PDB file of C-alpha atoms in Angstrom:
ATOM      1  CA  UNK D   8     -31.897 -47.487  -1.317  1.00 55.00           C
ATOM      2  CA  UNK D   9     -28.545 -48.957  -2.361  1.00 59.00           C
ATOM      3  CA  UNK D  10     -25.223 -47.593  -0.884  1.00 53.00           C
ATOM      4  CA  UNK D  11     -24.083 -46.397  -4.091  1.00 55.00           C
ATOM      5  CA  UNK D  12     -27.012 -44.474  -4.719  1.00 49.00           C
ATOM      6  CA  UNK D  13     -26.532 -43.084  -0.974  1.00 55.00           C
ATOM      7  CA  UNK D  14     -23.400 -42.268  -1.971  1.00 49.00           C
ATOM      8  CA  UNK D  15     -24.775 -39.957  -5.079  1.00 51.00           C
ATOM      9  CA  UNK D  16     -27.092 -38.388  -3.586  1.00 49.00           C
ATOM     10  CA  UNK D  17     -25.051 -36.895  -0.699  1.00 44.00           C
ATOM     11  CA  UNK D  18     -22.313 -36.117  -3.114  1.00 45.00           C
ATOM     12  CA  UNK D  19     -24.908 -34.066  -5.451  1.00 49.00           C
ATOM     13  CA  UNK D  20     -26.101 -32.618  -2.685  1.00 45.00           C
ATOM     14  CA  UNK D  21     -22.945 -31.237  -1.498  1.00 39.00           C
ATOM     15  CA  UNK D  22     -21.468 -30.276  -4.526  1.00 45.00           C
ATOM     16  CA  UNK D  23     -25.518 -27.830  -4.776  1.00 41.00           C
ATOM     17  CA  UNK D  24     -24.765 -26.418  -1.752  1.00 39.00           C
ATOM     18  CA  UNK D  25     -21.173 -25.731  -1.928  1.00 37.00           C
ATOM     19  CA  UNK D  26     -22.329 -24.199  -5.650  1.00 39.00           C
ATOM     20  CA  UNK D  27     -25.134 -21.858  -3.425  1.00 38.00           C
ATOM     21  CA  UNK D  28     -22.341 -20.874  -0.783  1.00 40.00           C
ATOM     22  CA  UNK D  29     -19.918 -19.814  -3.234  1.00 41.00           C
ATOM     23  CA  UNK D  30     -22.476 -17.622  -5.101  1.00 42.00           C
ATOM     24  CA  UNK D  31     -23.725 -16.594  -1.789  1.00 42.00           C
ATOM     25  CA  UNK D  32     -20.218 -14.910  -0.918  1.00 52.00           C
ATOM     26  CA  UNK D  33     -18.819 -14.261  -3.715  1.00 59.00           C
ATOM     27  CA  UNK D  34     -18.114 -10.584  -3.265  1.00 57.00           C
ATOM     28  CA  UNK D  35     -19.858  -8.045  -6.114  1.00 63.00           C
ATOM     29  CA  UNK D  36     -20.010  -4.691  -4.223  1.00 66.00           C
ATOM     30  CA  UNK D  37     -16.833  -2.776  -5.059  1.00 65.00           C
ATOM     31  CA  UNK D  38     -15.944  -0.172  -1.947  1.00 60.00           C
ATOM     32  CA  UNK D  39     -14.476   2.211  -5.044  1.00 62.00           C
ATOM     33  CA  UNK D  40     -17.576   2.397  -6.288  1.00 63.00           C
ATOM     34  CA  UNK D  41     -19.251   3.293  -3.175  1.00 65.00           C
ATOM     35  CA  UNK D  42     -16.881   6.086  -1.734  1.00 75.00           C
ATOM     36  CA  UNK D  43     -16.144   9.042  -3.333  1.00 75.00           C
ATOM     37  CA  UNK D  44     -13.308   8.657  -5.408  1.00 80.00           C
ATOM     38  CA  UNK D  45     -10.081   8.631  -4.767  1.00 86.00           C
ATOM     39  CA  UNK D  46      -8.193  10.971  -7.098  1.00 91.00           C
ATOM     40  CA  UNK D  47      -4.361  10.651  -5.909  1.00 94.00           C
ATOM     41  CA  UNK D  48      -2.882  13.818  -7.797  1.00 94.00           C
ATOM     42  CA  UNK D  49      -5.111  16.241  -5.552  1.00 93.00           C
ATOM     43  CA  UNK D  50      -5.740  14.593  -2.353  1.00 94.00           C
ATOM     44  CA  UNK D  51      -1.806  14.623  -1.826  1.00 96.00           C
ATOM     45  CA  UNK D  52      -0.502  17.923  -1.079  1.00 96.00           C
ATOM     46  CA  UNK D  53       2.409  19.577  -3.306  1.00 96.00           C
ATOM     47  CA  UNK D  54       3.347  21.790  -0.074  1.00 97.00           C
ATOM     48  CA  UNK D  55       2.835  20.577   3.518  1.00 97.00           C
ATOM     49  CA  UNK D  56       4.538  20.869   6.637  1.00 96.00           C
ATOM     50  CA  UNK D  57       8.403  21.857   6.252  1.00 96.00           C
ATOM     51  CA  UNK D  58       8.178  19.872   2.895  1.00 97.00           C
ATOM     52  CA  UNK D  59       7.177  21.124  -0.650  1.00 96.00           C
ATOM     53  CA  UNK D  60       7.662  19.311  -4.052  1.00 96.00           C
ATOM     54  CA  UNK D  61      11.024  19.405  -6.197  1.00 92.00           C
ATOM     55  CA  UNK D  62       9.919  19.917  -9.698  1.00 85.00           C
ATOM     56  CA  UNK D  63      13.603  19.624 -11.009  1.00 77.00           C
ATOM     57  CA  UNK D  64      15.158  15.959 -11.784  1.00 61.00           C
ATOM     58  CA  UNK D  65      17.708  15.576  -8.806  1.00 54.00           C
ATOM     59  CA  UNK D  66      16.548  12.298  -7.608  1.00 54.00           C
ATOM     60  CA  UNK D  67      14.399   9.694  -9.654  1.00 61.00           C
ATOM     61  CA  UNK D  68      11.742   8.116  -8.168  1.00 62.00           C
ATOM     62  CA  UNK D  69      12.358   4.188  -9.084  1.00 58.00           C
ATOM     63  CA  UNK D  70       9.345   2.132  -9.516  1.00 61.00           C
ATOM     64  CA  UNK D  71      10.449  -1.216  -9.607  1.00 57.00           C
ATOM     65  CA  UNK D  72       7.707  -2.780 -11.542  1.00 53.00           C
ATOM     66  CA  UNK D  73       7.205  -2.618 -15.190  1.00 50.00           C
ATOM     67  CA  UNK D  74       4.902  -0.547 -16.977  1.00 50.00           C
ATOM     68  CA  UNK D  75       2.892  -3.079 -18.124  1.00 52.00           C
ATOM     69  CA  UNK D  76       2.475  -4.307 -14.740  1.00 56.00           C
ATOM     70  CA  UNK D  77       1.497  -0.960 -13.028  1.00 57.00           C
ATOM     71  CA  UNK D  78      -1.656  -0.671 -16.017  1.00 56.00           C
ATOM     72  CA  UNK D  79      -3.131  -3.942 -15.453  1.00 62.00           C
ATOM     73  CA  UNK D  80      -3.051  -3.972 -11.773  1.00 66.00           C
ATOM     74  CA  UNK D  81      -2.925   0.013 -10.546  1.00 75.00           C
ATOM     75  CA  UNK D  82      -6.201   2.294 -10.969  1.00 81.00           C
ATOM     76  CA  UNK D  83      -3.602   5.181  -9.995  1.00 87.00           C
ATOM     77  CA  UNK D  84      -0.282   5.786  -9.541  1.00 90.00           C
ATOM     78  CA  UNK D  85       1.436   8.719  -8.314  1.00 93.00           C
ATOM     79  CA  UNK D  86       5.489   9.778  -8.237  1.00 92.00           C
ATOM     80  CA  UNK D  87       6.816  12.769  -6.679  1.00 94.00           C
ATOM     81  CA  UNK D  88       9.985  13.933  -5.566  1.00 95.00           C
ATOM     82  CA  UNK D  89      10.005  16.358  -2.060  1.00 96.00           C
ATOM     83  CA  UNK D  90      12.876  18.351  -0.661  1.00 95.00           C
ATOM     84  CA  UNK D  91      12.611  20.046   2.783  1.00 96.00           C
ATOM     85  CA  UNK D  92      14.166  23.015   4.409  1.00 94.00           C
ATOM     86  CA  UNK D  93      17.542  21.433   5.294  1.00 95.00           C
ATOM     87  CA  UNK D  94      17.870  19.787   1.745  1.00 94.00           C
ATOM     88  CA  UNK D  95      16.971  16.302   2.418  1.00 96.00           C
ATOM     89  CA  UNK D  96      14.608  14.652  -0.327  1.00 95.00           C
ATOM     90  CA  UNK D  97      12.189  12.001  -0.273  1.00 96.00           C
ATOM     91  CA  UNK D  98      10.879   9.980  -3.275  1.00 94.00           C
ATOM     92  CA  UNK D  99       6.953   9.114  -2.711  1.00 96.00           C
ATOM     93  CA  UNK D 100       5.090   6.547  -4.641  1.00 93.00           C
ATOM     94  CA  UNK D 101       2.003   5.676  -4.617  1.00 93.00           C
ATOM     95  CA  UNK D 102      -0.109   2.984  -6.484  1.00 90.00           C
ATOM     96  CA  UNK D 103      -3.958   2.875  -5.804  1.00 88.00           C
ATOM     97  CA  UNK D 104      -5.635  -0.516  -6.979  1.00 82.00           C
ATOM     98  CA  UNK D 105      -9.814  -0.239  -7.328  1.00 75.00           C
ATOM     99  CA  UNK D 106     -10.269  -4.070  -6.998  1.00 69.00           C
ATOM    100  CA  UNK D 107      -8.338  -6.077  -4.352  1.00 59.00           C
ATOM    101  CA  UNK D 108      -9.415  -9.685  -5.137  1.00 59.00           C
ATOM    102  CA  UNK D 109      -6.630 -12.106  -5.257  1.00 50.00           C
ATOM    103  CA  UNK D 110      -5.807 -11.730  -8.986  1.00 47.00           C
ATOM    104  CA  UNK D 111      -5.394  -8.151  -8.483  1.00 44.00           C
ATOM    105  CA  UNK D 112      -3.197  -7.305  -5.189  1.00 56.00           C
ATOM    106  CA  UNK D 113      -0.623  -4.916  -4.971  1.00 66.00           C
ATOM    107  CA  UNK D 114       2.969  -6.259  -5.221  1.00 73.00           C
ATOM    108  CA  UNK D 115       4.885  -5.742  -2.699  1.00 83.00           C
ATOM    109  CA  UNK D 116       8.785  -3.658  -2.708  1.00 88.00           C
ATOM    110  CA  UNK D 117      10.318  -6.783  -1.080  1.00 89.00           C
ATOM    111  CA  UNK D 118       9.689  -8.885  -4.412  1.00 86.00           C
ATOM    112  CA  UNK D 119       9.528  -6.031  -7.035  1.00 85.00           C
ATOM    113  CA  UNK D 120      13.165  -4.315  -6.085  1.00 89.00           C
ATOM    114  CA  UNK D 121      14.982  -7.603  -6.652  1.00 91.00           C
ATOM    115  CA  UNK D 122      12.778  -8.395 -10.076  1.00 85.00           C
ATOM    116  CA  UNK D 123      14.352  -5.332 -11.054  1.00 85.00           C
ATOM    117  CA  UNK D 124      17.964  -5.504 -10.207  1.00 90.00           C
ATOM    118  CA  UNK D 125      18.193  -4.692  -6.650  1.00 93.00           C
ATOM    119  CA  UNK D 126      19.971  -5.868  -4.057  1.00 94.00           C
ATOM    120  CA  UNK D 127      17.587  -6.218  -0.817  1.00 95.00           C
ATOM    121  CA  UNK D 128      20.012  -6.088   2.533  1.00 95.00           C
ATOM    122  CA  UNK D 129      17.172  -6.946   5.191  1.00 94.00           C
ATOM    123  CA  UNK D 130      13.343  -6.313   5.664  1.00 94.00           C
ATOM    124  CA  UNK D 131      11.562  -5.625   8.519  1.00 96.00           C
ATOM    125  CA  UNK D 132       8.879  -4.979  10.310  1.00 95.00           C
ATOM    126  CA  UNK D 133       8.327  -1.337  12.347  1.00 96.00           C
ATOM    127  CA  UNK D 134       5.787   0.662  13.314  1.00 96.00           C
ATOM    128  CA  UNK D 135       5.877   5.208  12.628  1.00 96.00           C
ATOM    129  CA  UNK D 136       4.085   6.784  15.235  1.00 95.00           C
ATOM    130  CA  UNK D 137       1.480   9.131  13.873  1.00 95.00           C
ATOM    131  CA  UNK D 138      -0.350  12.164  15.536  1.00 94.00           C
ATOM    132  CA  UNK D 139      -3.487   9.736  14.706  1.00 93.00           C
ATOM    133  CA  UNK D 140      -1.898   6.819  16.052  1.00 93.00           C
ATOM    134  CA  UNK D 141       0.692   3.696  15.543  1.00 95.00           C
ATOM    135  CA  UNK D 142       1.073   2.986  11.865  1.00 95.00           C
ATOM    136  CA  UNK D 143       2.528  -0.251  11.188  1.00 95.00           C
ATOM    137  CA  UNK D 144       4.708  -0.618   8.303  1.00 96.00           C
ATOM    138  CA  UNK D 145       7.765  -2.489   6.437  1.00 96.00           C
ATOM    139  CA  UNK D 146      11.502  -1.049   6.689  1.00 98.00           C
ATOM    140  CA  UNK D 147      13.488  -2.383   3.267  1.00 97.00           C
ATOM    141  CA  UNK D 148      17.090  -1.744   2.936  1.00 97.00           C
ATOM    142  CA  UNK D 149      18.141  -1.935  -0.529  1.00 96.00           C
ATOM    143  CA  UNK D 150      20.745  -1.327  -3.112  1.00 95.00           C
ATOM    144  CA  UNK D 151      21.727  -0.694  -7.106  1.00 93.00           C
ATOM    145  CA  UNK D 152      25.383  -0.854  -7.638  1.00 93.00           C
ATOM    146  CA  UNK D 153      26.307   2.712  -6.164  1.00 93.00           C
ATOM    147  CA  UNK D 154      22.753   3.489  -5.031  1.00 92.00           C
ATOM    148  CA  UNK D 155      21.546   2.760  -1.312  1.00 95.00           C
ATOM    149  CA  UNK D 156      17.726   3.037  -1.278  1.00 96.00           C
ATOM    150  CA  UNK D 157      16.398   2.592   2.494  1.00 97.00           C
ATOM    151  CA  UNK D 158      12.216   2.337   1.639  1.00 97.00           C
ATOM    152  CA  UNK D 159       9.353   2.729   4.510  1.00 98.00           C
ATOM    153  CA  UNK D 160       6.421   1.523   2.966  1.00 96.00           C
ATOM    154  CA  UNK D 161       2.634   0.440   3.806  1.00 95.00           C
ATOM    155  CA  UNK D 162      -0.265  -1.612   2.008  1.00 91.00           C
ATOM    156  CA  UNK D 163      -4.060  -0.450   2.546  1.00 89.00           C
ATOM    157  CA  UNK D 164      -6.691  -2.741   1.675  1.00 84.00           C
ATOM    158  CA  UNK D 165      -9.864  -0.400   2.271  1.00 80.00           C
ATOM    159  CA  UNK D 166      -9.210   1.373   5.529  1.00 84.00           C
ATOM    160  CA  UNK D 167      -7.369  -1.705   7.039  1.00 85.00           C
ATOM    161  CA  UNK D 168      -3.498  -1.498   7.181  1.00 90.00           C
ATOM    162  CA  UNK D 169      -1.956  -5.206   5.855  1.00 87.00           C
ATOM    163  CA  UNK D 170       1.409  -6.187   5.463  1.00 83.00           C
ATOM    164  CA  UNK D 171       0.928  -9.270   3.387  1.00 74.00           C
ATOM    165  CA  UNK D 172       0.527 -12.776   3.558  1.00 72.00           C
ATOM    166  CA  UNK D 173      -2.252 -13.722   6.569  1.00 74.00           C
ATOM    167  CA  UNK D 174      -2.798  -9.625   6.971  1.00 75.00           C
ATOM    168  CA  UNK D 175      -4.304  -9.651   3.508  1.00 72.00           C
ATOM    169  CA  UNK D 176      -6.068 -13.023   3.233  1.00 74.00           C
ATOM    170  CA  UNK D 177      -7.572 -12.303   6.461  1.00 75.00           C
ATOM    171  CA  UNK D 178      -9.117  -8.794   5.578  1.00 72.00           C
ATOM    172  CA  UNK D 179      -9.826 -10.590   2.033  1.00 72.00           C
ATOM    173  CA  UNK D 180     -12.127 -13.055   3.659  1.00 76.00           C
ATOM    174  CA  UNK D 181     -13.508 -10.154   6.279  1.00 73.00           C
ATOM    175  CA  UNK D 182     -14.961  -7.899   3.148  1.00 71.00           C
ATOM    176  CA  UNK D 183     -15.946 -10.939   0.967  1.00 70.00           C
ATOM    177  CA  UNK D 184     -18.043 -12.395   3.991  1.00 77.00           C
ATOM    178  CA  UNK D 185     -19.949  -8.704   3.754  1.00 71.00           C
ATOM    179  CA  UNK D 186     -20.261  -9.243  -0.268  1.00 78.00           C
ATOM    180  CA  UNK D 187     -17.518  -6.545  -0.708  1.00 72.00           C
ATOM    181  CA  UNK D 188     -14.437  -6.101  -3.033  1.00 78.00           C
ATOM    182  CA  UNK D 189     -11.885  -3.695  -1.279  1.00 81.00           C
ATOM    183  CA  UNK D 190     -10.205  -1.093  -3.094  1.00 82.00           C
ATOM    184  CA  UNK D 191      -6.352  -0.785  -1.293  1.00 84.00           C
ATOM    185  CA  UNK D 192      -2.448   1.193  -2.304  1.00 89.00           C
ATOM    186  CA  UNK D 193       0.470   0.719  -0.983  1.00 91.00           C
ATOM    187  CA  UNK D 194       2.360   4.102   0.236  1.00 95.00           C
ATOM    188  CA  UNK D 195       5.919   4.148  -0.179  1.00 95.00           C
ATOM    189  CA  UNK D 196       8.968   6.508   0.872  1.00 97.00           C
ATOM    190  CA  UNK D 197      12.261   6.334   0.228  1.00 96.00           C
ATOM    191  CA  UNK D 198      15.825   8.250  -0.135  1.00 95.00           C
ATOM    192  CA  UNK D 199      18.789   7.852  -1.277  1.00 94.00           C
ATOM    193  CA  UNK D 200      21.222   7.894   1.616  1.00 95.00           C
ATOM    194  CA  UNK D 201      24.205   5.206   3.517  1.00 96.00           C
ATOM    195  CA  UNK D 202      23.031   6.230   6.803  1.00 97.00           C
ATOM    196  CA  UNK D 203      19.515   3.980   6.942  1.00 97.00           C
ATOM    197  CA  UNK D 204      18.506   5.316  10.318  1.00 97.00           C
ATOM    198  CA  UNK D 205      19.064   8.624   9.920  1.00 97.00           C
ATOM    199  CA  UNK D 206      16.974   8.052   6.725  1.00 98.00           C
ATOM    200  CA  UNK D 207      14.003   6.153   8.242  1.00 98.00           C
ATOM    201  CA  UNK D 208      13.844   8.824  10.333  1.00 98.00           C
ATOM    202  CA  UNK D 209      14.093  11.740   7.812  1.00 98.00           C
ATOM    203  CA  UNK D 210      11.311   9.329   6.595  1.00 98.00           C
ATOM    204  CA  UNK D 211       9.275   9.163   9.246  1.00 98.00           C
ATOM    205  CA  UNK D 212       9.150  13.104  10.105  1.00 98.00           C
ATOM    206  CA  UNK D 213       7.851  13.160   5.735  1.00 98.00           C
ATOM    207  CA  UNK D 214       4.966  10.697   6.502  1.00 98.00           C
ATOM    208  CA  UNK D 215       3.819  12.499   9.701  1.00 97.00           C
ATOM    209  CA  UNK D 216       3.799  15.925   8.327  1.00 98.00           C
ATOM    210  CA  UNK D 217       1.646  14.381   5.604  1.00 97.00           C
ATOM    211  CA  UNK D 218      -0.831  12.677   7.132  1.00 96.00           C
ATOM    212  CA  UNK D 219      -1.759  15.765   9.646  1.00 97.00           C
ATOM    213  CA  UNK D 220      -1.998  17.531   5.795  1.00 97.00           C
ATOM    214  CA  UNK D 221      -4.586  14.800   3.853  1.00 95.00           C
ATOM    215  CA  UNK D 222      -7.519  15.696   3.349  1.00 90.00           C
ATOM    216  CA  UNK D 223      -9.588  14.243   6.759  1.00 90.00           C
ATOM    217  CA  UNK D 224     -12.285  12.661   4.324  1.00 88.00           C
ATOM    218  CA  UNK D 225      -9.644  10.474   2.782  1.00 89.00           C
ATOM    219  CA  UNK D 226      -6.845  10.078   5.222  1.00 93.00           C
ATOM    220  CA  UNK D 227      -7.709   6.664   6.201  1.00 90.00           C
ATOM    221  CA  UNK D 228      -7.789   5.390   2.293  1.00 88.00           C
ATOM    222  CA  UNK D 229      -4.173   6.207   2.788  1.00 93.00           C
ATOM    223  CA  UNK D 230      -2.848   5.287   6.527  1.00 93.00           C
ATOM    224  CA  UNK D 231      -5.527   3.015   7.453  1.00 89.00           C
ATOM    225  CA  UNK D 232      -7.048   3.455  10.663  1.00 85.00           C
ATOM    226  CA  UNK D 233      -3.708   3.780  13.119  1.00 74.00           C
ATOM    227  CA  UNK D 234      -3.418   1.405  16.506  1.00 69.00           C
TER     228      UNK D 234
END
């Protein structure tokens, strides 16, 4: 046999098996599909805690993508505005995506605010300490002419907490090694306030309240499974 039919065959032969591999783990079980579902409206409390929803229009939940953007990617969204016992408001929003594969992921605050106008001061890293645990999360400081936004915000991807980049590729490649599609959200809280730390911690107090109040069958669709 000639060298440059050597060559051939081994290159045939590679490009058949790296045809059967991909087909082998190329994901087709969606996680949505195999839960119960997720209906955000219901599973998140109007009333919890020392918090209960403002129905009147004192502060605007912002979502900083378009609408066009939130249908094709978003199963669900969800936008409330809460007020507690002293007067301090939070904004929550909430998108739920049913299909996490790399065309589909949920965009993150840290691009979307300054697509949209904003002025983005620093992001961090942080962790909020839960009564179920640590819950790691992202700490934005941002800004619309007059408006001073300070956002704590999270990204599921199943029951996995990920804050982007190797996070998400890595529990990408974890669920499509098991044949599996993950659904995911990202959880976000913010107010509208100059004082950042008093508001990540108004913040913080909102988030904890509501995760002892979710439903226990779906509270790690929305927190993850805490440190």
């Amino acid at each position: 046999m000639n060298r440059t039919l050597r060559i051939s065959l081994v290159a045939g032969a590679l490009m058949v098996a790296a045809a059967v591999a991909a087909k082998v783990i190329t994901p087709t079980a969606r996680l949505a599909q195999l839960r119960a579902p997720l209906v955000l409206d219901t599973a998140i409390p109007v009333r919890f805690g020392d918090w209960r929803q403002e129905t009147e229009l004192t502060a605007q939940v912002i979502n900083p993508e378009a609408a066009g953007a939130l249908a094709e990617i978003y199963t669900q969204t969800l936008s409330r505005n809460y007020i507690n016992r002293d007067g301090e408001r939070i904004m929550l929003s909430i998108a739920y995506g049913a299909d996490q594969t790399s065309g589909l992921q949920l965009h993150y605050p840290e691009v979307c605010y300054p697509a949209q106008g904003f002025n983005l001061a620093s992001a961090t890293k942080g962790t909020l300490q839960t009564h179920q645990g640590t819950l790691r999360v992202k700490r934005l400081r941002t800004s619309l002419g007059a408006r001073v936004e300070p956002v704590t915000y999270w990204t599921t991807m199943a029951d996995k907490v990920v804050l982007g980049g190797y996070d998400t590729k890595f529990a990408q490649l974890s669920y499509g090694l098991r044949g599996q599609i993950p659904d995911g959200l990202i959880f976000r809280v913010s107010s509208i306030s100059n004082d950042a730390p008093h508001a990540f911690k108004v913040q913080d107090d909102f988030v904890r309240q509501l995760a002892d109040a979710l439903p226990v069958q779906v509270r790690t669709r929305f927190i993850g499974t805490p440190d």
